[in-house]
Coordinates of C-alpha atoms and ligand atoms in Angstrom, one line a residue:
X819 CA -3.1 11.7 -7.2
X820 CA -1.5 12.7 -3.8
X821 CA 0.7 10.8 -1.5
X822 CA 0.7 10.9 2.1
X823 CA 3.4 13.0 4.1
X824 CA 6.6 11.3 5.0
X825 CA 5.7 10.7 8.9
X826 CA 8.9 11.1 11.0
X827 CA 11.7 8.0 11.4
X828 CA 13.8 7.5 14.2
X829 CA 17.4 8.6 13.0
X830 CA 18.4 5.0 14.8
X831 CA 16.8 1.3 14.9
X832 CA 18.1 0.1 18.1
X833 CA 16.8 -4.0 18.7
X834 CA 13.7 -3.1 20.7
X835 CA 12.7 -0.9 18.4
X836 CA 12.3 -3.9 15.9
X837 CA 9.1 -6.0 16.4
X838 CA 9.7 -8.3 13.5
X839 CA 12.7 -9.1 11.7
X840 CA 12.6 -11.6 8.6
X841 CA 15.8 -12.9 7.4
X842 CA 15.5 -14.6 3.8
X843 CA 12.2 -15.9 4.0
X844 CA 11.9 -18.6 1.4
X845 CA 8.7 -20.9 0.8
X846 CA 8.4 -23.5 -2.1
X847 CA 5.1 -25.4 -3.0
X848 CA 7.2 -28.3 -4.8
X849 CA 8.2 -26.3 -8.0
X850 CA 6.8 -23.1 -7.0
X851 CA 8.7 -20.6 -5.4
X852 CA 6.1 -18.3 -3.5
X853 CA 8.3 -16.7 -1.4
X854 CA 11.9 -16.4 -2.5
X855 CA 14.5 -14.8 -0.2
X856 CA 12.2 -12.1 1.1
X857 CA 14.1 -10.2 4.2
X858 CA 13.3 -6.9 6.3
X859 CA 12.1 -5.5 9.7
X860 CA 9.1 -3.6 10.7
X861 CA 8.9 -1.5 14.0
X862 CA 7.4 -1.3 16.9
X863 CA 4.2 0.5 16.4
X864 CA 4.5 0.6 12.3
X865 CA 1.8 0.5 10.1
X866 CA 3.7 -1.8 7.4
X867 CA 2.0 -2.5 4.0
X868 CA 2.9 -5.5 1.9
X869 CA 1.3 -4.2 -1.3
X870 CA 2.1 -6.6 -4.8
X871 CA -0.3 -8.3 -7.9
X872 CA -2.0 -11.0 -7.1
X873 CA -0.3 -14.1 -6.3
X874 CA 3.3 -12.5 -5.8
X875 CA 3.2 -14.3 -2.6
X876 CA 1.9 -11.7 0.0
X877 CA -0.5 -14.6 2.0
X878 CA 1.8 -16.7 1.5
X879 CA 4.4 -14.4 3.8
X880 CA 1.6 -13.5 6.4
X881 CA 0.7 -16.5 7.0
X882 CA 4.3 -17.5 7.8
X883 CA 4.4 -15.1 10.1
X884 CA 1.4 -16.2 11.6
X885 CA 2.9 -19.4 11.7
X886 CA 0.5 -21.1 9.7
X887 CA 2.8 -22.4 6.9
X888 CA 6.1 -23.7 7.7
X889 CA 9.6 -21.9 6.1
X890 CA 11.4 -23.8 3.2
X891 CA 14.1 -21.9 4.9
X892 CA 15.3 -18.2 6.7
X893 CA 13.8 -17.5 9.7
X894 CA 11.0 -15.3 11.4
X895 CA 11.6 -13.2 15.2
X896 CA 8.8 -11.4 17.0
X897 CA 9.5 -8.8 19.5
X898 CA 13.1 -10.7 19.7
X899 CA 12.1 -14.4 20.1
X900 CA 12.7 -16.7 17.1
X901 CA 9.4 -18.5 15.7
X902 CA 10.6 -21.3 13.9
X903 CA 9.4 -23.8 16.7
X904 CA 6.8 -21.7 17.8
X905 CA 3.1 -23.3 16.5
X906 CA 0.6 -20.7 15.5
X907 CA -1.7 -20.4 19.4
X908 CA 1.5 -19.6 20.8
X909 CA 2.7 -16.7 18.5
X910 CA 1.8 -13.2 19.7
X911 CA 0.0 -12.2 17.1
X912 CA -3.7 -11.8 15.8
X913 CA -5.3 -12.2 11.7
X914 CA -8.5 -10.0 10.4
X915 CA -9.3 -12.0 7.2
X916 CA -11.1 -10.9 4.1
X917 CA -14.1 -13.2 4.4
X918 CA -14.5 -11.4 8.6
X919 CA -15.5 -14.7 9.6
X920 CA -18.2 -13.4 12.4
X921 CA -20.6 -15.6 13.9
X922 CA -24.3 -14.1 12.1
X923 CA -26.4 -15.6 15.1
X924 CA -24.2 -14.2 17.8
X925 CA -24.5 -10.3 18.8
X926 CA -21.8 -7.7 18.7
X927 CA -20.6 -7.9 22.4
X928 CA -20.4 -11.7 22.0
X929 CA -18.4 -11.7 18.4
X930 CA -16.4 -8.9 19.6
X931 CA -15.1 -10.9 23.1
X932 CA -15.0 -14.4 21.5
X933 CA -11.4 -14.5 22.2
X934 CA -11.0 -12.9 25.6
X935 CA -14.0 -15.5 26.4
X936 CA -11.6 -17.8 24.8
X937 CA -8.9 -16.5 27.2
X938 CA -11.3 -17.2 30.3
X939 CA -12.0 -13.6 31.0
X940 CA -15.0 -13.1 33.4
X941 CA -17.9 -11.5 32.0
X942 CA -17.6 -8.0 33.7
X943 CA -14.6 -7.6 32.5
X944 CA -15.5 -8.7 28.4
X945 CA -18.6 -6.5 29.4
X946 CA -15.5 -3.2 30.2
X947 CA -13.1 -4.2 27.3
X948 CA -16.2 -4.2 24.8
X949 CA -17.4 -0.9 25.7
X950 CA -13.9 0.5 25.7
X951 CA -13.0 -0.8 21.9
X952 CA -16.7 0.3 20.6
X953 CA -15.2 3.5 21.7
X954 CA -12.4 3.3 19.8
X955 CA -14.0 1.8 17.0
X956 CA -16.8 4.7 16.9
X957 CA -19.5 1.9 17.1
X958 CA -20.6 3.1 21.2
X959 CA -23.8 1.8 22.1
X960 CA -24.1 -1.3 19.6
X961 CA -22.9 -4.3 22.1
X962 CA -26.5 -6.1 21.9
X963 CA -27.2 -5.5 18.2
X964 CA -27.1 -8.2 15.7
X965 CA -24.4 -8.8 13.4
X966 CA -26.7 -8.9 10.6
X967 CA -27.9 -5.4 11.1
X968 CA -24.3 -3.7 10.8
X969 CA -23.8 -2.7 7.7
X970 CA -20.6 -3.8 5.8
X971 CA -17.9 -1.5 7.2
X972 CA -19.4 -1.8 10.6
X973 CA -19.3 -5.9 10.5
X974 CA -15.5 -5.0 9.2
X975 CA -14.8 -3.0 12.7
X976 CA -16.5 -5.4 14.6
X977 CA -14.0 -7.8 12.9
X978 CA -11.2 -5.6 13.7
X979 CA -11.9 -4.8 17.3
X980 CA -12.2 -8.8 18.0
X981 CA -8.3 -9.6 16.9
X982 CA -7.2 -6.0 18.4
X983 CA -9.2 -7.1 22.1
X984 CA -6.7 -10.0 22.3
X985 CA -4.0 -7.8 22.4
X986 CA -1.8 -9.1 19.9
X987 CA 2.5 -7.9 19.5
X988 CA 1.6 -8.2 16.0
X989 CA -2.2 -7.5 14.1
X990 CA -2.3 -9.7 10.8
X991 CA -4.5 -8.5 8.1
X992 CA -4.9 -9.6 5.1
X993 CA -7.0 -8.0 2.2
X994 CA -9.8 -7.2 4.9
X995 CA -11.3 -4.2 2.8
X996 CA -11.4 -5.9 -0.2
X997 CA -14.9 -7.1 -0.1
X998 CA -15.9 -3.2 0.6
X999 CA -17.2 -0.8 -2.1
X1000 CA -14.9 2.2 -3.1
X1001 CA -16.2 4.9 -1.2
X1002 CA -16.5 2.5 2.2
X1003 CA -13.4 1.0 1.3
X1004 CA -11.7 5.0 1.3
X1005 CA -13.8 5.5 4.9
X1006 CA -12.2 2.5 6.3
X1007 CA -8.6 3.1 5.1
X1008 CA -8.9 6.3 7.6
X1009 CA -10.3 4.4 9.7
X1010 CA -8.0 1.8 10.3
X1011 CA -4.8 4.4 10.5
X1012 CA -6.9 6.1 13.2
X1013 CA -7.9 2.8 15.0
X1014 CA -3.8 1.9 14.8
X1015 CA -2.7 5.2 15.9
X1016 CA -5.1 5.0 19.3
X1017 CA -4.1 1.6 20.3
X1018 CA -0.1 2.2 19.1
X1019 CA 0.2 -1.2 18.1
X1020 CA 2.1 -2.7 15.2
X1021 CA -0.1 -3.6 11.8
X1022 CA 1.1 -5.9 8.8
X1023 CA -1.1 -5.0 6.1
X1024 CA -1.2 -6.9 3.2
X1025 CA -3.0 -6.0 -0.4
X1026 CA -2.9 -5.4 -4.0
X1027 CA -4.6 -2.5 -3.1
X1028 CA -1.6 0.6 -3.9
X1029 CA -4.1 3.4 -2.8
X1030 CA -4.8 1.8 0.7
X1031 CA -0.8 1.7 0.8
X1032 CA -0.1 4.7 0.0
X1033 CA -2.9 6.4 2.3
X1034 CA -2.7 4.3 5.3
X1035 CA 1.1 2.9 5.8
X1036 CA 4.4 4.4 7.6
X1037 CA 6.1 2.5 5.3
X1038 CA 5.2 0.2 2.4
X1039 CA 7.1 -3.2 1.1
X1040 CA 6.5 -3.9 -2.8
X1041 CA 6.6 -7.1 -3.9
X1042 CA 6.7 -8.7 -7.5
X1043 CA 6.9 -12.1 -8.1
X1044 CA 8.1 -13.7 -4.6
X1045 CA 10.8 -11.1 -3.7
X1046 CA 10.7 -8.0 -2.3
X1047 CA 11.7 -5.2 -4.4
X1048 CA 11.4 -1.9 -2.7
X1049 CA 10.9 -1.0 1.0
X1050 CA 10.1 2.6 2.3
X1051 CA 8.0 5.2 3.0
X1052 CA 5.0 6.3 0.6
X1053 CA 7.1 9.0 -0.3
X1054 CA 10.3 7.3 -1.1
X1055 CA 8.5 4.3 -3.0
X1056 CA 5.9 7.2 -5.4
X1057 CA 8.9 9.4 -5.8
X1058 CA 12.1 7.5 -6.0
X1059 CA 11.0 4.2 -7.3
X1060 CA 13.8 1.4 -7.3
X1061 CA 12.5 -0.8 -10.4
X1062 CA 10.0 0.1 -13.3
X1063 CA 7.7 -2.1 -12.0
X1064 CA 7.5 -0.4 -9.2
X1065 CA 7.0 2.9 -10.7
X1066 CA 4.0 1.2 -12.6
X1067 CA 2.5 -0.5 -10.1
X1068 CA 2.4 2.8 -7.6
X1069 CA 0.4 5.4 -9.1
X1070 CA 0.6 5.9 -12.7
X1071 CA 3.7 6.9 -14.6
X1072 CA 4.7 7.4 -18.1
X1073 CA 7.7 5.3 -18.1
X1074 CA 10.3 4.9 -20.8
X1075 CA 13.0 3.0 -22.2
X1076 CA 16.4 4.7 -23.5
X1077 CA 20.3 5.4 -23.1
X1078 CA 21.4 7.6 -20.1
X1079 CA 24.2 10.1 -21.3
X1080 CA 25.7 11.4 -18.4
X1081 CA 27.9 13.7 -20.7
X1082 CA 26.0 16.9 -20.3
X1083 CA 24.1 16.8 -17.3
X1084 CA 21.4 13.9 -17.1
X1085 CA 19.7 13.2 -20.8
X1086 CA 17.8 9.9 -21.6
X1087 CA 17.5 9.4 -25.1
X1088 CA 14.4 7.2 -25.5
X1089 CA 14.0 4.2 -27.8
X1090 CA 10.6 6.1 -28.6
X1091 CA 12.8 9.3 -29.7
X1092 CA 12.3 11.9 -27.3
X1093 CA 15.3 13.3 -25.5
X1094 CA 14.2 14.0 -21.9
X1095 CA 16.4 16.1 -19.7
X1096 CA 16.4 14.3 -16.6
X1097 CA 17.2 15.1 -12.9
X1098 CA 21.0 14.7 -11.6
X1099 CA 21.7 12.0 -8.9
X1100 CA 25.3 10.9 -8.2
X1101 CA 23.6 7.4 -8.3
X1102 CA 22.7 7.3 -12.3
X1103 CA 25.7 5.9 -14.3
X1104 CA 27.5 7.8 -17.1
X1105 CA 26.2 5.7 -20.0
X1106 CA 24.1 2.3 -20.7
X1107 CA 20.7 1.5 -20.7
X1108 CA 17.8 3.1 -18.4
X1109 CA 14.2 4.0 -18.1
X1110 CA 12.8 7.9 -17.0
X1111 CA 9.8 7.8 -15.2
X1112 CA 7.5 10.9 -15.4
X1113 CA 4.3 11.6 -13.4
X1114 CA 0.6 12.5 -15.1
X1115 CA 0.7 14.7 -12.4
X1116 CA 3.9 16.6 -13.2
X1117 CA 3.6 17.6 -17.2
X1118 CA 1.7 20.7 -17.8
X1119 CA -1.0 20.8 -21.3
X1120 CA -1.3 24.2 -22.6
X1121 CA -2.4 25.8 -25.7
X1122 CA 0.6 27.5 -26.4
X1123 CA 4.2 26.0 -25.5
X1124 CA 5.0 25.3 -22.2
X1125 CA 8.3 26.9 -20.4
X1126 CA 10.1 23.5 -19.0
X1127 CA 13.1 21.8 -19.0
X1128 CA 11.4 19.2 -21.6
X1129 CA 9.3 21.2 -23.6
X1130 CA 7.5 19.4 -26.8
X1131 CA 4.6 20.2 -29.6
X1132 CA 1.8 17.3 -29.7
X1133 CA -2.1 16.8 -30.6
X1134 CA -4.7 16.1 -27.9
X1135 CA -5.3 12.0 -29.1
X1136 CA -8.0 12.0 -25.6
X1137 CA -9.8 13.1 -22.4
X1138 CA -10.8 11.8 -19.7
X1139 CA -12.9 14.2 -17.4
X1140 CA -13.0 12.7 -13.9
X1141 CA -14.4 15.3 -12.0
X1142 CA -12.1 17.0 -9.7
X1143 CA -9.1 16.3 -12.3
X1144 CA -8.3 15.4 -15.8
X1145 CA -6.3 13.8 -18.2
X1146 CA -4.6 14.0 -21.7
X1147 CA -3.5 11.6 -23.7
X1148 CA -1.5 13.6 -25.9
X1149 CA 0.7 12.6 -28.6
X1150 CA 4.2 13.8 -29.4
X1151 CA 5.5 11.9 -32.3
X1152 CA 5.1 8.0 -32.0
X1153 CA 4.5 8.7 -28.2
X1154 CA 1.4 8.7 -26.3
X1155 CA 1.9 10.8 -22.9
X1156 CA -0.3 10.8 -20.2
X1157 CA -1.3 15.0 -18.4
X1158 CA -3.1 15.3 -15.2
X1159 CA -4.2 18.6 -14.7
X1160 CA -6.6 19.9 -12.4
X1161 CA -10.0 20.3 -13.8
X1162 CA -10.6 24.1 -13.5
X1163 CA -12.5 25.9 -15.7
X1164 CA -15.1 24.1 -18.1
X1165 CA -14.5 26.5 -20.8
X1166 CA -10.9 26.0 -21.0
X1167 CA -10.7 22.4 -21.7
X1168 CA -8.8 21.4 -24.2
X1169 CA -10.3 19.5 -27.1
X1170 CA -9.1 16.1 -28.9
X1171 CA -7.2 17.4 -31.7
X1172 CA -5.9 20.7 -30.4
X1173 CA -2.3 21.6 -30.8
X1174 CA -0.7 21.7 -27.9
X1175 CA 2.5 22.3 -26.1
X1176 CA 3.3 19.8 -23.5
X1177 CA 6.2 20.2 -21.3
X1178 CA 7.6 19.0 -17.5
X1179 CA 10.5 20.1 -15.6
X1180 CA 13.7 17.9 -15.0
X1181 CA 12.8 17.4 -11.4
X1182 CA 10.2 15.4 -13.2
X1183 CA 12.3 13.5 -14.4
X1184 CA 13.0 10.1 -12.9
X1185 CA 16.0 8.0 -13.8
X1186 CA 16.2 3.8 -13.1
X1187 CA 18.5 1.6 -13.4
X1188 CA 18.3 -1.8 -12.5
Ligands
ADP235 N1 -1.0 -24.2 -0.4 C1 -0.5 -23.9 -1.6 N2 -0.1 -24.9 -2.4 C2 0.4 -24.6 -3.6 N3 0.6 -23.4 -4.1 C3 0.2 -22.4 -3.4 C4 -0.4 -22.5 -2.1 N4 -0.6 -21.3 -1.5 C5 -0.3 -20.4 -2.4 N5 0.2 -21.0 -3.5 C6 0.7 -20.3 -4.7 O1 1.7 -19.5 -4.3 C7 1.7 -18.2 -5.0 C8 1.5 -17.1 -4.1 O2 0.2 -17.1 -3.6 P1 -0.3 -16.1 -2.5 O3 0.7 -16.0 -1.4 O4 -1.7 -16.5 -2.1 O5 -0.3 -14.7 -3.3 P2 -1.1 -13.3 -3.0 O6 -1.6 -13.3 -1.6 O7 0.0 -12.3 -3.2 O8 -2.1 -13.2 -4.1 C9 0.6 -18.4 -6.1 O9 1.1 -18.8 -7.3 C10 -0.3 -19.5 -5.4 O10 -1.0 -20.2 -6.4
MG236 MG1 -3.6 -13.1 -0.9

């Protein structure tokens, strides 16, 4: 799996650089904590993912921000302005549901302008904005066709381009690919960072969705279970992960438990009985308990042993071919670690019960602590 590149940061947030700033966002359903002291910022012109399972609360947040639920308590600002006693019509900003909610007997033009006609924009000038965002949205020439005979990810622009003609500070969308097959689903994901990067306005993206994250976002915010547990870039959160969960729930990871010992260099010796070399940070402390998380990506199969930091002997237990890559499931000892290796040659796939030497680097190797 590959992650995006880290796209450039300002060295500085200066206030109009924020366009929404959340300071401990809490919302309780009588017992229920949904949200639970959730606080951050997301620039001006950011493509910000909320990515987290299903029902850790991610609706739940945009549609306080939306202003469609009310705060147990912290507070919400847009483009500098407090919300709390701002009612939803009056917020500047815009939702794409998952369900697209188009009109099926109206026609493009007229589902794409609903709201500027809503606004009491003259017809001429719907007529110019629609033909500018079918331009954008690579849909030129389809302002008189029906609804029903776009296909999916066309209905989805269409869906798109009506919340982005309003003009919103701040474009709400929650799930909106969901409904999508995979491969559409992939087309729109480039899509939508294309659409976002022509208009330069500021998204809030929420899913469960960590590919669409990963692909899509200038920075991603994981949440598990109401709270907020890691914010950065796709980089930072794939690479440097802050909790285990989040090492799991990004990408896939062979993650274990063990004590750090700090004594010679970094060394985790896991509960499972390997002792994994791991790579130095002055933040890992000298001794307790920890986890190492290591990449399928990053540890090498071979039929003879493999030169690496960690460097073990273990028996194909599985393959899985998936075309352009593949992985092993090979075990060492009482462990069962995952390989992704590129697929290369046919003839020199390894076979389930081959000997192997399996091996990673200690750059590989990343420490957590909680
Ligand atoms: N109106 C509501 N009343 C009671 N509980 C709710 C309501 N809306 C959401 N919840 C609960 O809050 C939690 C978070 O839900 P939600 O924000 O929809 O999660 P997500 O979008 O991440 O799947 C869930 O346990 C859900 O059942
Ligand atoms: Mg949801």
């Amino acid at each position: 799996m590959t992650t995006s590149s880290t796209r450039s940061e300002p060295a500085t947030e200066t206030a109009s650089d924020v366009a929404v700033a959340v300071d401990g966002l809490r919302k309780e359903f009588g017992q229920l904590t949904a949200v639970d002291g959730v606080s951050f910022t997301i620039r001006d012109g950011e493509f910000f993912t909320l990515v987290g399972p299903s029902g850790c609360g991610k609706t739940t947040l945009l549609r306080m921000l939306a202003g469609l639920e009310d705060e147990t308590d912290g507070s919400i600002s847009i483009d500098g302005a407090d919300m709390t006693a701002v009612p939803a019509e009056k917020r500047p900003t815009s939702m794409v549901f998952q369900d697209l909610a188009l009109f099926p007997f109206k026609n493009v033009f007229e589902n794409l302008t609903f709201g500027l006609k809503m606004q009491g924009e003259s017809k001429s000038v719907r007529r110019e904005r629609a033909e500018e965002m079918l331009d954008v949205l690579d849909l030129q020439g389809y302002a008189d066709n029906e609804i029903e005979e776009l296909s999916g990810g066309e209905q989805q622009r269409i869906a798109l381009g009506r919340s982005l003609l309003t003009e919103p500070d701040l474009l709400l969308l929650d799930e909106p690919l969901s409904s999508l097959d995979v491969k559409l689903r992939k087309e729109m994901q480039l899509e939508l960072r294309r659409i976002h990067d022509d208009l330069e306005s500021t998204f809030f993206y929420v899913t469960h969705d960590q590919e669409v994250a990963l692909t899509a976002s200038d920075r991603i915010g994981v949440m598990n279970d109401g709270k907020l547990v890691q914010v950065g870039t796709p980089r930072e959160v794939y690479e440097e992960p802050a909790t285990p969960f989040v090492a799991e729930f990004i990408g896939d990871t062979n993650l274990f438990e063990g004590e750090i010992d700090e004594a010679d260099g970094t060394t985790v010796e896991t509960d499972s009985g390997l002792e994994i070399v791991a790579a130095d940070r002055d933040d890992i402390p000298d001794s307790g308990r920890g986890f190492v998380s290591v990449r399928p990506e990053r540890i090498t199969v071979s039929e003879s042993s493999v030169d690496a930091d960690n460097s073990f002997e273990g028996t194909v237990a599985d393959r899985i071919y998936q075309g352009d890559d593949i992985t092993y499931e090979v075990t060492v000892g009482d462990v069962r670690l995952q390989a992704e290796q590129p697929a290369a040659d046919g003839d020199d796939l390894l076979a389930r019960g081959d000997t192997v030497g399996v091996g990673f680097d200690r750059e590989s190797a990343y420490v957590i602590t909680e």
